[in-house]
Amino acid sequence: MPFYRVKMHAIAAKLHRDLPPTHLWSYGGSVPGVMFETLSGQGMLVEWANELPANHFLPIDHSLHGAGRELPEARSVVHLHGGKTPPEHDGYPEDWYSPGQSRIYHYPNQQDAALLWYHDHAMGINRLNIYAGLLGLHVIRDPQEQSLQLPKGPYEVPLVLFDRHLRPDGELSYPVSSDPDHPWISEVLGEVPLVNGKIFPYLEVEPRKYRFRVLNGANGRLYRLFFPEDVEVHQIGTDQGLLAAPVPIKKLLLSPAERADLIVDFSSHRGRRLVLADDAFELMEFRVGANPVVDPSAMPAALRAVQQIPESSAVNKRWLTLDDMNQGMSAAAPMAMMLNKTPWHMPITEKAVLGTTEIWELANLTDDVHPIHLHLVRFQILDRRPFSVSEYQRTGTLRYVRPVEPPDSNESGWKDTVRVNPQTVTRIIVPFEGYTGRYVWHCHNLEHEDNEMMRPYEVIAAVT
Ligand code: C2O
Ligand code: CU
């Protein structure tokens, strides 16, 4: 089995030609970190070595749960997002370790071809560690995907998106509240967009099809991606691999931690410069070659069979609320967000039996979008339905205010992260497969996750 050793360490990297180098924390020397690539079923061992400096360079909020002053500042633990990983190798938030220590994790990779990603998961500071640069990609391939003649080699390009605040000297800055004892703020939207760790980079492309593997690796930003010019884009895959069939895309909504597998056809744009944009800013430029090329790649009409899980197969249904909690006395005091009004440290309330399927009804009582992620499993989105939150909070009764909406067509495959819209019930259907043990589920807005919007859950063995 292949064995890799990856160092977490401080680096300085140029984010833009005109900026001095920026201090970052990296897995293996770059941000994003080293990229893994493997075949489905081909396991690997990774030694994650914490060689970070002793002190954090971003503002820790010691008032958050699990972030006390007595703890080592540069603690870290790695989670493979989307990985079907045994619990002791999954990067439980409290399994962090200090500089000078390392852990060897086993990734079986026994799952369909997909773009996974790994990132820090240390309790109470994970938003800062990821913001510092602790994230990277992990690609799994399989024979089904390889049979499709999709663009590959130089024509398959990962695009890791995140945004940051930068100081004029090029250093990272992480925003804080006005209360020095509680620097945490509920949302970080940077004004500088980066693609693969660069500010407005360009890519020279040939006039042909490309496959872009897009990750929203931002702390809190929802991206709405589009080409201002008329470029043909199809989405062929989502978090957990290929869709059943390509879906034409005009604007791609991607919340934190979601991935999209795209085929972009540049063949009718010879000699042009095309910008990839978001509603908030321009992200990067594609410079399309002038000379025609032969494109042997395909955009198949069918990608793989995605069996819809029947609702009748679920043995359990859970009603789980997403809540805002006002912790403080004054309106200016920080808020915490919670899952089912239950803080992290309370006993486990969600226990699913291995080999069974459950429906989770995620009822968002807040005015924010929360991207909800479950470790270990993949799931399908059943539907979304807006409801009256005020009535629910007053009387406890559920009154839907609009008709039920099916998932968007580009969400109709296997997912591991779901956008839960404000004042909406989002239902997912989840087969619990793989391993028994303790995992977590949480909001992937990292500021929310670090302030109580995360809960343990457990997969338990079936009683025979
Ligand atoms: Cu991206 Cu708990 O994970
Ligand atoms: Cu959230």
GROMACS .gro file of C-alpha atoms and ligand atoms in nm:
model
  468
    1MET     CA    1   0.000   0.000   0.000
    2PRO     CA    2   0.143   0.343  -0.088
    3PHE     CA    3   0.270   0.545   0.206
    4TYR     CA    4   0.300   0.922   0.193
    5ARG     CA    5   0.436   1.163   0.449
    6VAL     CA    6   0.294   1.515   0.437
    7LYS     CA    7   0.430   1.796   0.648
    8MET     CA    8   0.213   2.077   0.775
    9HIS     CA    9   0.439   2.376   0.788
   10ALA     CA   10   0.462   2.751   0.749
   11ILE     CA   11   0.547   2.882   0.403
   12ALA     CA   12   0.557   3.213   0.221
   13ALA     CA   13   0.392   3.211  -0.121
   14LYS     CA   14   0.330   3.465  -0.394
   15LEU     CA   15  -0.043   3.508  -0.440
   16HIS     CA   16   0.008   3.762  -0.715
   17ARG     CA   17   0.300   3.887  -0.923
   18ASP     CA   18   0.272   4.236  -0.775
   19LEU     CA   19   0.248   4.131  -0.409
   20PRO     CA   20   0.525   4.036  -0.169
   21PRO     CA   21   0.503   3.674  -0.047
   22THR     CA   22   0.224   3.591   0.197
   23HIS     CA   23   0.276   3.378   0.508
   24LEU     CA   24   0.055   3.072   0.500
   25TRP     CA   25   0.029   2.725   0.652
   26SER     CA   26   0.057   2.445   0.404
   27TYR     CA   27   0.027   2.071   0.356
   28GLY     CA   28   0.341   1.977   0.172
   29GLY     CA   29   0.470   2.317   0.057
   30SER     CA   30   0.187   2.478  -0.137
   31VAL     CA   31  -0.164   2.615  -0.089
   32PRO     CA   32  -0.376   2.426  -0.187
   33GLY     CA   33  -0.161   2.140  -0.056
   34VAL     CA   34  -0.024   1.837  -0.239
   35MET     CA   35  -0.287   1.661  -0.450
   36PHE     CA   36  -0.353   1.290  -0.402
   37GLU     CA   37  -0.471   1.077  -0.689
   38THR     CA   38  -0.572   0.715  -0.660
   39LEU     CA   39  -0.798   0.442  -0.792
   40SER     CA   40  -1.114   0.336  -0.614
   41GLY     CA   41  -1.027   0.052  -0.375
   42GLN     CA   42  -0.658   0.140  -0.380
   43GLY     CA   43  -0.593   0.226  -0.018
   44MET     CA   44  -0.316   0.447   0.109
   45LEU     CA   45  -0.142   0.547   0.429
   46VAL     CA   46  -0.066   0.910   0.496
   47GLU     CA   47   0.152   1.030   0.777
   48TRP     CA   48   0.033   1.380   0.861
   49ALA     CA   49   0.319   1.549   1.043
   50ASN     CA   50   0.244   1.864   1.239
   51GLU     CA   51   0.554   2.079   1.193
   52LEU     CA   52   0.373   2.408   1.236
   53PRO     CA   53   0.527   2.688   1.442
   54ALA     CA   54   0.413   2.686   1.807
   55ASN     CA   55   0.208   3.005   1.784
   56HIS     CA   56  -0.089   3.078   1.566
   57PHE     CA   57  -0.068   3.385   1.344
   58LEU     CA   58  -0.446   3.431   1.328
   59PRO     CA   59  -0.668   3.549   1.617
   60ILE     CA   60  -0.789   3.255   1.828
   61ASP     CA   61  -1.113   3.312   2.016
   62HIS     CA   62  -1.042   3.144   2.349
   63SER     CA   63  -1.404   3.181   2.456
   64LEU     CA   64  -1.519   2.922   2.202
   65HIS     CA   65  -1.573   2.564   2.311
   66GLY     CA   66  -1.255   2.361   2.276
   67ALA     CA   67  -1.034   2.665   2.217
   68GLY     CA   68  -0.909   2.733   2.570
   69ARG     CA   69  -0.591   2.927   2.645
   70GLU     CA   70  -0.431   2.622   2.801
   71LEU     CA   71  -0.425   2.435   2.469
   72PRO     CA   72  -0.139   2.436   2.219
   73GLU     CA   73  -0.219   2.705   1.960
   74ALA     CA   74  -0.098   2.519   1.652
   75ARG     CA   75  -0.296   2.203   1.712
   76SER     CA   76  -0.422   2.027   1.405
   77VAL     CA   77  -0.599   1.715   1.281
   78VAL     CA   78  -0.676   1.623   0.920
   79HIS     CA   79  -1.012   1.513   0.782
   80LEU     CA   80  -1.063   1.366   0.434
   81HIS     CA   81  -1.390   1.531   0.331
   82GLY     CA   82  -1.614   1.288   0.145
   83GLY     CA   83  -1.396   0.991   0.236
   84LYS     CA   84  -1.548   0.663   0.350
   85THR     CA   85  -1.293   0.635   0.626
   86PRO     CA   86  -1.279   0.428   0.948
   87PRO     CA   87  -1.358   0.647   1.250
   88GLU     CA   88  -1.010   0.635   1.402
   89HIS     CA   89  -0.867   0.776   1.077
   90ASP     CA   90  -1.140   1.030   1.008
   91GLY     CA   91  -0.995   1.324   1.195
   92TYR     CA   92  -1.231   1.362   1.488
   93PRO     CA   93  -1.215   1.730   1.596
   94GLU     CA   94  -1.089   1.643   1.944
   95ASP     CA   95  -0.817   1.413   1.807
   96TRP     CA   96  -0.586   1.707   1.735
   97TYR     CA   97  -0.215   1.692   1.807
   98SER     CA   98   0.061   1.944   1.859
   99PRO     CA   99   0.367   2.054   1.662
  100GLY     CA  100   0.630   1.781   1.672
  101GLN     CA  101   0.370   1.504   1.656
  102SER     CA  102   0.226   1.310   1.366
  103ARG     CA  103  -0.047   1.055   1.294
  104ILE     CA  104  -0.066   0.786   1.029
  105TYR     CA  105  -0.411   0.765   0.874
  106HIS     CA  106  -0.541   0.486   0.653
  107TYR     CA  107  -0.767   0.582   0.364
  108PRO     CA  108  -0.927   0.274   0.204
  109ASN     CA  109  -1.067   0.482  -0.088
  110GLN     CA  110  -1.334   0.217  -0.134
  111GLN     CA  111  -1.584   0.441  -0.306
  112ASP     CA  112  -1.678   0.575  -0.646
  113ALA     CA  113  -1.462   0.814  -0.845
  114ALA     CA  114  -1.500   1.164  -0.701
  115LEU     CA  115  -1.317   1.480  -0.609
  116LEU     CA  116  -1.263   1.470  -0.233
  117TRP     CA  117  -1.063   1.720  -0.033
  118TYR     CA  118  -0.873   1.713   0.291
  119HIS     CA  119  -0.855   1.993   0.542
  120ASP     CA  120  -0.791   2.075   0.904
  121HIS     CA  121  -1.061   1.987   1.157
  122ALA     CA  122  -0.917   2.095   1.493
  123MET     CA  123  -1.184   2.183   1.747
  124GLY     CA  124  -1.251   2.554   1.787
  125ILE     CA  125  -0.983   2.678   1.542
  126ASN     CA  126  -1.055   2.486   1.226
  127ARG     CA  127  -1.176   2.806   1.053
  128LEU     CA  128  -0.838   2.967   1.124
  129ASN     CA  129  -0.630   2.667   1.019
  130ILE     CA  130  -0.812   2.632   0.688
  131TYR     CA  131  -0.799   3.008   0.632
  132ALA     CA  132  -0.423   2.984   0.693
  133GLY     CA  133  -0.404   2.737   0.404
  134LEU     CA  134  -0.456   2.387   0.544
  135LEU     CA  135  -0.656   2.231   0.261
  136GLY     CA  136  -0.587   2.015  -0.044
  137LEU     CA  137  -0.743   1.783  -0.301
  138HIS     CA  138  -0.782   1.406  -0.315
  139VAL     CA  139  -0.899   1.256  -0.644
  140ILE     CA  140  -1.042   0.906  -0.671
  141ARG     CA  141  -1.084   0.748  -1.014
  142ASP     CA  142  -1.263   0.433  -1.124
  143PRO     CA  143  -1.312   0.224  -1.440
  144GLN     CA  144  -1.660   0.364  -1.507
  145GLU     CA  145  -1.524   0.718  -1.518
  146GLN     CA  146  -1.222   0.608  -1.721
  147SER     CA  147  -1.444   0.445  -1.984
  148LEU     CA  148  -1.608   0.777  -2.069
  149GLN     CA  149  -1.332   0.951  -2.271
  150LEU     CA  150  -1.364   1.265  -2.063
  151PRO     CA  151  -1.095   1.531  -2.113
  152LYS     CA  152  -0.786   1.420  -1.922
  153GLY     CA  153  -0.419   1.492  -1.859
  154PRO     CA  154  -0.353   1.861  -1.928
  155TYR     CA  155  -0.721   1.901  -2.019
  156GLU     CA  156  -0.844   1.817  -1.670
  157VAL     CA  157  -0.779   2.103  -1.430
  158PRO     CA  158  -0.872   2.144  -1.063
  159LEU     CA  159  -1.003   2.486  -0.960
  160VAL     CA  160  -0.994   2.543  -0.586
  161LEU     CA  161  -1.185   2.857  -0.493
  162PHE     CA  162  -1.155   3.057  -0.173
  163ASP     CA  163  -1.149   3.419  -0.072
  164ARG     CA  164  -0.931   3.602   0.179
  165HIS     CA  165  -0.873   3.939   0.334
  166LEU     CA  166  -0.523   4.069   0.266
  167ARG     CA  167  -0.334   4.352   0.427
  168PRO     CA  168  -0.159   4.603   0.199
  169ASP     CA  169   0.171   4.424   0.270
  170GLY     CA  170   0.021   4.104   0.131
  171GLU     CA  171  -0.024   3.926   0.463
  172LEU     CA  172  -0.347   3.746   0.551
  173SER     CA  173  -0.584   3.919   0.781
  174TYR     CA  174  -0.871   3.746   0.953
  175PRO     CA  175  -1.153   3.978   1.062
  176VAL     CA  176  -1.249   4.009   1.429
  177SER     CA  177  -1.538   4.153   1.627
  178SER     CA  178  -1.507   4.470   1.833
  179ASP     CA  179  -1.493   4.266   2.156
  180PRO     CA  180  -1.134   4.156   2.228
  181ASP     CA  181  -1.259   3.878   2.457
  182HIS     CA  182  -1.483   3.737   2.184
  183PRO     CA  183  -1.311   3.807   1.850
  184TRP     CA  184  -1.525   3.545   1.669
  185ILE     CA  185  -1.751   3.677   1.396
  186SER     CA  186  -2.028   3.482   1.232
  187GLU     CA  187  -1.928   3.514   0.868
  188VAL     CA  188  -1.609   3.579   0.674
  189LEU     CA  189  -1.637   3.705   0.319
  190GLY     CA  190  -1.295   3.806   0.188
  191GLU     CA  191  -1.261   4.080  -0.072
  192VAL     CA  192  -0.982   3.898  -0.256
  193PRO     CA  193  -1.084   3.593  -0.461
  194LEU     CA  194  -0.821   3.330  -0.532
  195VAL     CA  195  -0.814   3.035  -0.769
  196ASN     CA  196  -0.569   2.760  -0.681
  197GLY     CA  197  -0.408   3.001  -0.438
  198LYS     CA  198  -0.356   3.280  -0.694
  199ILE     CA  199  -0.527   3.614  -0.740
  200PHE     CA  200  -0.690   3.642  -1.084
  201PRO     CA  201  -0.467   3.388  -1.259
  202TYR     CA  202  -0.492   3.304  -1.627
  203LEU     CA  203  -0.483   2.969  -1.801
  204GLU     CA  204  -0.386   2.919  -2.162
  205VAL     CA  205  -0.627   2.670  -2.312
  206GLU     CA  206  -0.680   2.511  -2.650
  207PRO     CA  207  -1.008   2.560  -2.836
  208ARG     CA  208  -1.156   2.228  -2.720
  209LYS     CA  209  -1.331   2.069  -2.423
  210TYR     CA  210  -1.181   2.087  -2.075
  211ARG     CA  211  -1.282   1.919  -1.754
  212PHE     CA  212  -1.270   2.146  -1.449
  213ARG     CA  213  -1.292   1.998  -1.100
  214VAL     CA  214  -1.422   2.285  -0.890
  215LEU     CA  215  -1.415   2.302  -0.509
  216ASN     CA  216  -1.562   2.579  -0.302
  217GLY     CA  217  -1.296   2.582  -0.031
  218ALA     CA  218  -1.404   2.915   0.117
  219ASN     CA  219  -1.485   2.967   0.484
  220GLY     CA  220  -1.824   3.123   0.421
  221ARG     CA  221  -1.877   3.243   0.065
  222LEU     CA  222  -2.135   3.094  -0.169
  223TYR     CA  223  -2.006   3.119  -0.522
  224ARG     CA  224  -2.231   3.189  -0.819
  225LEU     CA  225  -2.007   3.107  -1.113
  226PHE     CA  226  -2.062   3.202  -1.472
  227PHE     CA  227  -1.895   3.313  -1.792
  228PRO     CA  228  -2.018   3.661  -1.889
  229GLU     CA  229  -1.968   3.548  -2.250
  230ASP     CA  230  -2.171   3.268  -2.394
  231VAL     CA  231  -1.957   2.963  -2.313
  232GLU     CA  232  -2.103   2.613  -2.316
  233VAL     CA  233  -2.079   2.455  -1.970
  234HIS     CA  234  -2.214   2.120  -1.854
  235GLN     CA  235  -2.197   1.977  -1.507
  236ILE     CA  236  -2.116   1.606  -1.507
  237GLY     CA  237  -2.053   1.541  -1.140
  238THR     CA  238  -2.114   1.660  -0.789
  239ASP     CA  239  -1.963   1.600  -0.442
  240GLN     CA  240  -1.962   1.222  -0.461
  241GLY     CA  241  -1.894   1.169  -0.829
  242LEU     CA  242  -2.066   1.153  -1.163
  243LEU     CA  243  -2.426   1.252  -1.225
  244ALA     CA  244  -2.647   1.022  -1.431
  245ALA     CA  245  -2.629   1.263  -1.727
  246PRO     CA  246  -2.471   1.602  -1.803
  247VAL     CA  247  -2.668   1.909  -1.698
  248PRO     CA  248  -2.629   2.236  -1.892
  249ILE     CA  249  -2.527   2.519  -1.661
  250LYS     CA  250  -2.568   2.895  -1.696
  251LYS     CA  251  -2.483   2.990  -1.340
  252LEU     CA  252  -2.337   2.748  -1.089
  253LEU     CA  253  -2.428   2.790  -0.724
  254LEU     CA  254  -2.170   2.629  -0.500
  255SER     CA  255  -2.181   2.658  -0.122
  256PRO     CA  256  -1.877   2.596   0.099
  257ALA     CA  257  -1.735   2.240   0.064
  258GLU     CA  258  -1.947   2.153  -0.241
  259ARG     CA  259  -1.775   2.033  -0.558
  260ALA     CA  260  -1.873   2.047  -0.922
  261ASP     CA  261  -1.727   1.850  -1.211
  262LEU     CA  262  -1.763   2.062  -1.525
  263ILE     CA  263  -1.707   2.019  -1.896
  264VAL     CA  264  -1.637   2.356  -2.060
  265ASP     CA  265  -1.618   2.379  -2.436
  266PHE     CA  266  -1.385   2.649  -2.569
  267SER     CA  267  -1.400   2.528  -2.930
  268SER     CA  268  -1.606   2.818  -3.060
  269HIS     CA  269  -1.392   3.084  -2.886
  270ARG     CA  270  -1.062   3.061  -3.074
  271GLY     CA  271  -0.825   3.346  -3.000
  272ARG     CA  272  -1.048   3.496  -2.730
  273ARG     CA  273  -0.997   3.583  -2.366
  274LEU     CA  274  -1.279   3.462  -2.144
  275VAL     CA  275  -1.337   3.555  -1.783
  276LEU     CA  276  -1.478   3.321  -1.521
  277ALA     CA  277  -1.677   3.535  -1.282
  278ASP     CA  278  -1.881   3.524  -0.967
  279ASP     CA  279  -2.161   3.767  -0.880
  280ALA     CA  280  -1.913   3.950  -0.655
  281PHE     CA  281  -1.593   3.949  -0.862
  282GLU     CA  282  -1.395   3.818  -1.156
  283LEU     CA  283  -1.201   3.502  -1.071
  284MET     CA  284  -0.970   3.410  -1.355
  285GLU     CA  285  -0.909   3.436  -1.727
  286PHE     CA  286  -0.890   3.172  -1.997
  287ARG     CA  287  -0.678   3.260  -2.300
  288VAL     CA  288  -0.800   3.043  -2.582
  289GLY     CA  289  -0.553   2.943  -2.854
  290ALA     CA  290  -0.615   3.071  -3.208
  291ASN     CA  291  -0.547   2.752  -3.400
  292PRO     CA  292  -0.804   2.474  -3.432
  293VAL     CA  293  -0.717   2.146  -3.260
  294VAL     CA  294  -0.848   1.791  -3.272
  295ASP     CA  295  -1.049   1.709  -2.962
  296PRO     CA  296  -1.073   1.334  -2.902
  297SER     CA  297  -1.262   1.375  -2.576
  298ALA     CA  298  -1.632   1.314  -2.536
  299MET     CA  299  -1.924   1.456  -2.345
  300PRO     CA  300  -2.125   1.135  -2.311
  301ALA     CA  301  -2.504   1.156  -2.290
  302ALA     CA  302  -2.507   0.901  -2.006
  303LEU     CA  303  -2.243   0.903  -1.733
  304ARG     CA  304  -2.336   0.637  -1.478
  305ALA     CA  305  -2.642   0.482  -1.322
  306VAL     CA  306  -2.760   0.676  -1.018
  307GLN     CA  307  -3.038   0.479  -0.852
  308GLN     CA  308  -3.282   0.706  -0.669
  309ILE     CA  309  -3.323   0.572  -0.315
  310PRO     CA  310  -3.695   0.511  -0.247
  311GLU     CA  311  -3.827   0.699   0.055
  312SER     CA  312  -3.994   0.377   0.165
  313SER     CA  313  -3.653   0.222   0.232
  314ALA     CA  314  -3.587   0.461   0.522
  315VAL     CA  315  -3.626   0.301   0.865
  316ASN     CA  316  -3.601   0.625   1.057
  317LYS     CA  317  -3.681   0.992   1.013
  318ARG     CA  318  -3.512   1.266   1.213
  319TRP     CA  319  -3.632   1.624   1.251
  320LEU     CA  320  -3.324   1.838   1.308
  321THR     CA  321  -3.333   2.215   1.342
  322LEU     CA  322  -3.063   2.465   1.248
  323ASP     CA  323  -3.076   2.744   1.503
  324ASP     CA  324  -2.940   3.085   1.593
  325MET     CA  325  -2.877   3.119   1.965
  326ASN     CA  326  -2.827   3.456   2.126
  327GLN     CA  327  -2.560   3.398   2.386
  328GLY     CA  328  -2.514   3.747   2.512
  329MET     CA  329  -2.711   4.011   2.691
  330SER     CA  330  -2.661   4.286   2.437
  331ALA     CA  331  -2.755   4.286   2.074
  332ALA     CA  332  -2.388   4.328   1.986
  333ALA     CA  333  -2.283   4.013   2.170
  334PRO     CA  334  -2.181   3.723   1.952
  335MET     CA  335  -2.432   3.461   1.849
  336ALA     CA  336  -2.378   3.090   1.833
  337MET     CA  337  -2.541   2.866   1.579
  338MET     CA  338  -2.649   2.519   1.674
  339LEU     CA  339  -2.787   2.194   1.542
  340ASN     CA  340  -3.108   2.093   1.715
  341LYS     CA  341  -3.037   2.351   1.986
  342THR     CA  342  -2.772   2.116   2.122
  343PRO     CA  343  -2.412   2.220   2.183
  344TRP     CA  344  -2.120   1.999   2.081
  345HIS     CA  345  -2.038   1.858   2.423
  346MET     CA  346  -2.382   1.707   2.491
  347PRO     CA  347  -2.420   1.326   2.463
  348ILE     CA  348  -2.470   1.181   2.116
  349THR     CA  349  -2.832   1.202   2.005
  350GLU     CA  350  -2.804   1.076   1.646
  351LYS     CA  351  -2.731   0.704   1.631
  352ALA     CA  352  -2.787   0.528   1.300
  353VAL     CA  353  -2.769   0.154   1.246
  354LEU     CA  354  -2.505   0.038   0.999
  355GLY     CA  355  -2.667  -0.087   0.681
  356THR     CA  356  -2.990   0.109   0.725
  357THR     CA  357  -3.123   0.420   0.553
  358GLU     CA  358  -3.260   0.729   0.725
  359ILE     CA  359  -3.430   1.050   0.620
  360TRP     CA  360  -3.294   1.364   0.785
  361GLU     CA  361  -3.524   1.665   0.776
  362LEU     CA  362  -3.304   1.970   0.820
  363ALA     CA  363  -3.527   2.257   0.930
  364ASN     CA  364  -3.346   2.588   0.896
  365LEU     CA  365  -3.492   2.834   1.147
  366THR     CA  366  -3.236   3.101   1.057
  367ASP     CA  367  -3.203   3.363   0.785
  368ASP     CA  368  -2.872   3.218   0.659
  369VAL     CA  369  -2.784   2.940   0.421
  370HIS     CA  370  -2.609   2.656   0.602
  371PRO     CA  371  -2.419   2.395   0.398
  372ILE     CA  372  -2.464   2.078   0.604
  373HIS     CA  373  -2.208   1.797   0.578
  374LEU     CA  374  -2.212   1.445   0.719
  375HIS     CA  375  -1.888   1.256   0.756
  376LEU     CA  376  -1.851   0.895   0.627
  377VAL     CA  377  -2.168   0.877   0.418
  378ARG     CA  378  -2.306   0.991   0.088
  379PHE     CA  379  -2.669   1.087   0.046
  380GLN     CA  380  -2.933   1.212  -0.195
  381ILE     CA  381  -3.140   1.527  -0.166
  382LEU     CA  382  -3.513   1.453  -0.161
  383ASP     CA  383  -3.656   1.804  -0.165
  384ARG     CA  384  -3.674   2.150  -0.012
  385ARG     CA  385  -3.981   2.326   0.120
  386PRO     CA  386  -4.012   2.676   0.273
  387PHE     CA  387  -4.212   2.695   0.596
  388SER     CA  388  -4.329   2.958   0.840
  389VAL     CA  389  -4.052   2.987   1.099
  390SER     CA  390  -4.240   3.236   1.315
  391GLU     CA  391  -4.539   3.006   1.339
  392TYR     CA  392  -4.316   2.710   1.413
  393GLN     CA  393  -4.141   2.900   1.691
  394ARG     CA  394  -4.467   3.031   1.837
  395THR     CA  395  -4.681   2.721   1.823
  396GLY     CA  396  -4.454   2.432   1.730
  397THR     CA  397  -4.664   2.356   1.425
  398LEU     CA  398  -4.519   2.317   1.083
  399ARG     CA  399  -4.690   2.511   0.807
  400TYR     CA  400  -4.538   2.504   0.463
  401VAL     CA  401  -4.571   2.831   0.277
  402ARG     CA  402  -4.470   2.719  -0.071
  403PRO     CA  403  -4.488   2.400  -0.275
  404VAL     CA  404  -4.219   2.140  -0.238
  405GLU     CA  405  -3.914   2.189  -0.465
  406PRO     CA  406  -3.719   1.896  -0.607
  407PRO     CA  407  -3.337   1.924  -0.590
  408ASP     CA  408  -3.179   2.125  -0.871
  409SER     CA  409  -3.092   1.902  -1.166
  410ASN     CA  410  -2.721   1.940  -1.092
  411GLU     CA  411  -2.783   1.818  -0.735
  412SER     CA  412  -2.956   1.498  -0.835
  413GLY     CA  413  -2.653   1.272  -0.781
  414TRP     CA  414  -2.468   1.159  -0.471
  415LYS     CA  415  -2.384   1.438  -0.229
  416ASP     CA  416  -2.200   1.479   0.100
  417THR     CA  417  -2.283   1.845   0.159
  418VAL     CA  418  -2.623   2.004   0.110
  419ARG     CA  419  -2.724   2.366   0.090
  420VAL     CA  420  -2.999   2.423   0.346
  421ASN     CA  421  -3.175   2.744   0.252
  422PRO     CA  422  -3.313   2.991   0.507
  423GLN     CA  423  -3.657   2.913   0.653
  424THR     CA  424  -3.672   2.591   0.460
  425VAL     CA  425  -3.692   2.222   0.539
  426THR     CA  426  -3.440   2.029   0.332
  427ARG     CA  427  -3.479   1.654   0.330
  428ILE     CA  428  -3.196   1.414   0.257
  429ILE     CA  429  -3.197   1.035   0.241
  430VAL     CA  430  -2.886   0.872   0.382
  431PRO     CA  431  -2.773   0.510   0.364
  432PHE     CA  432  -2.534   0.450   0.656
  433GLU     CA  433  -2.264   0.233   0.506
  434GLY     CA  434  -1.902   0.157   0.575
  435TYR     CA  435  -1.805   0.152   0.940
  436THR     CA  436  -1.944   0.171   1.288
  437GLY     CA  437  -1.811   0.436   1.520
  438ARG     CA  438  -1.824   0.800   1.609
  439TYR     CA  439  -1.831   1.066   1.338
  440VAL     CA  440  -1.949   1.425   1.310
  441TRP     CA  441  -2.201   1.626   1.114
  442HIS     CA  442  -2.189   2.001   1.092
  443CYS     CA  443  -2.240   2.321   0.905
  444HIS     CA  444  -1.952   2.382   0.663
  445ASN     CA  445  -1.962   2.754   0.707
  446LEU     CA  446  -1.642   2.733   0.910
  447GLU     CA  447  -1.726   3.020   1.143
  448HIS     CA  448  -2.053   2.846   1.233
  449GLU     CA  449  -1.884   2.508   1.267
  450ASP     CA  450  -1.629   2.646   1.513
  451ASN     CA  451  -1.900   2.800   1.728
  452GLU     CA  452  -2.121   2.502   1.810
  453MET     CA  453  -2.279   2.424   1.475
  454MET     CA  454  -2.132   2.075   1.486
  455ARG     CA  455  -2.246   1.756   1.653
  456PRO     CA  456  -2.108   1.407   1.696
  457TYR     CA  457  -2.313   1.120   1.557
  458GLU     CA  458  -2.263   0.748   1.575
  459VAL     CA  459  -2.305   0.455   1.343
  460ILE     CA  460  -2.393   0.152   1.553
  461ALA     CA  461  -2.392  -0.217   1.469
  462ALA     CA  462  -2.718  -0.388   1.385
  463VAL     CA  463  -2.839  -0.616   1.660
  464THR     CA  464  -2.848  -0.966   1.512
  465C2O    CU1  465  -1.513   1.925   0.512
  465C2O    CU2  466  -1.619   1.790   0.876
  465C2O     O1  467  -1.565   1.854   0.694
  466CU      CU  468  -2.401   2.746   0.914
   0.00000   0.00000   0.00000
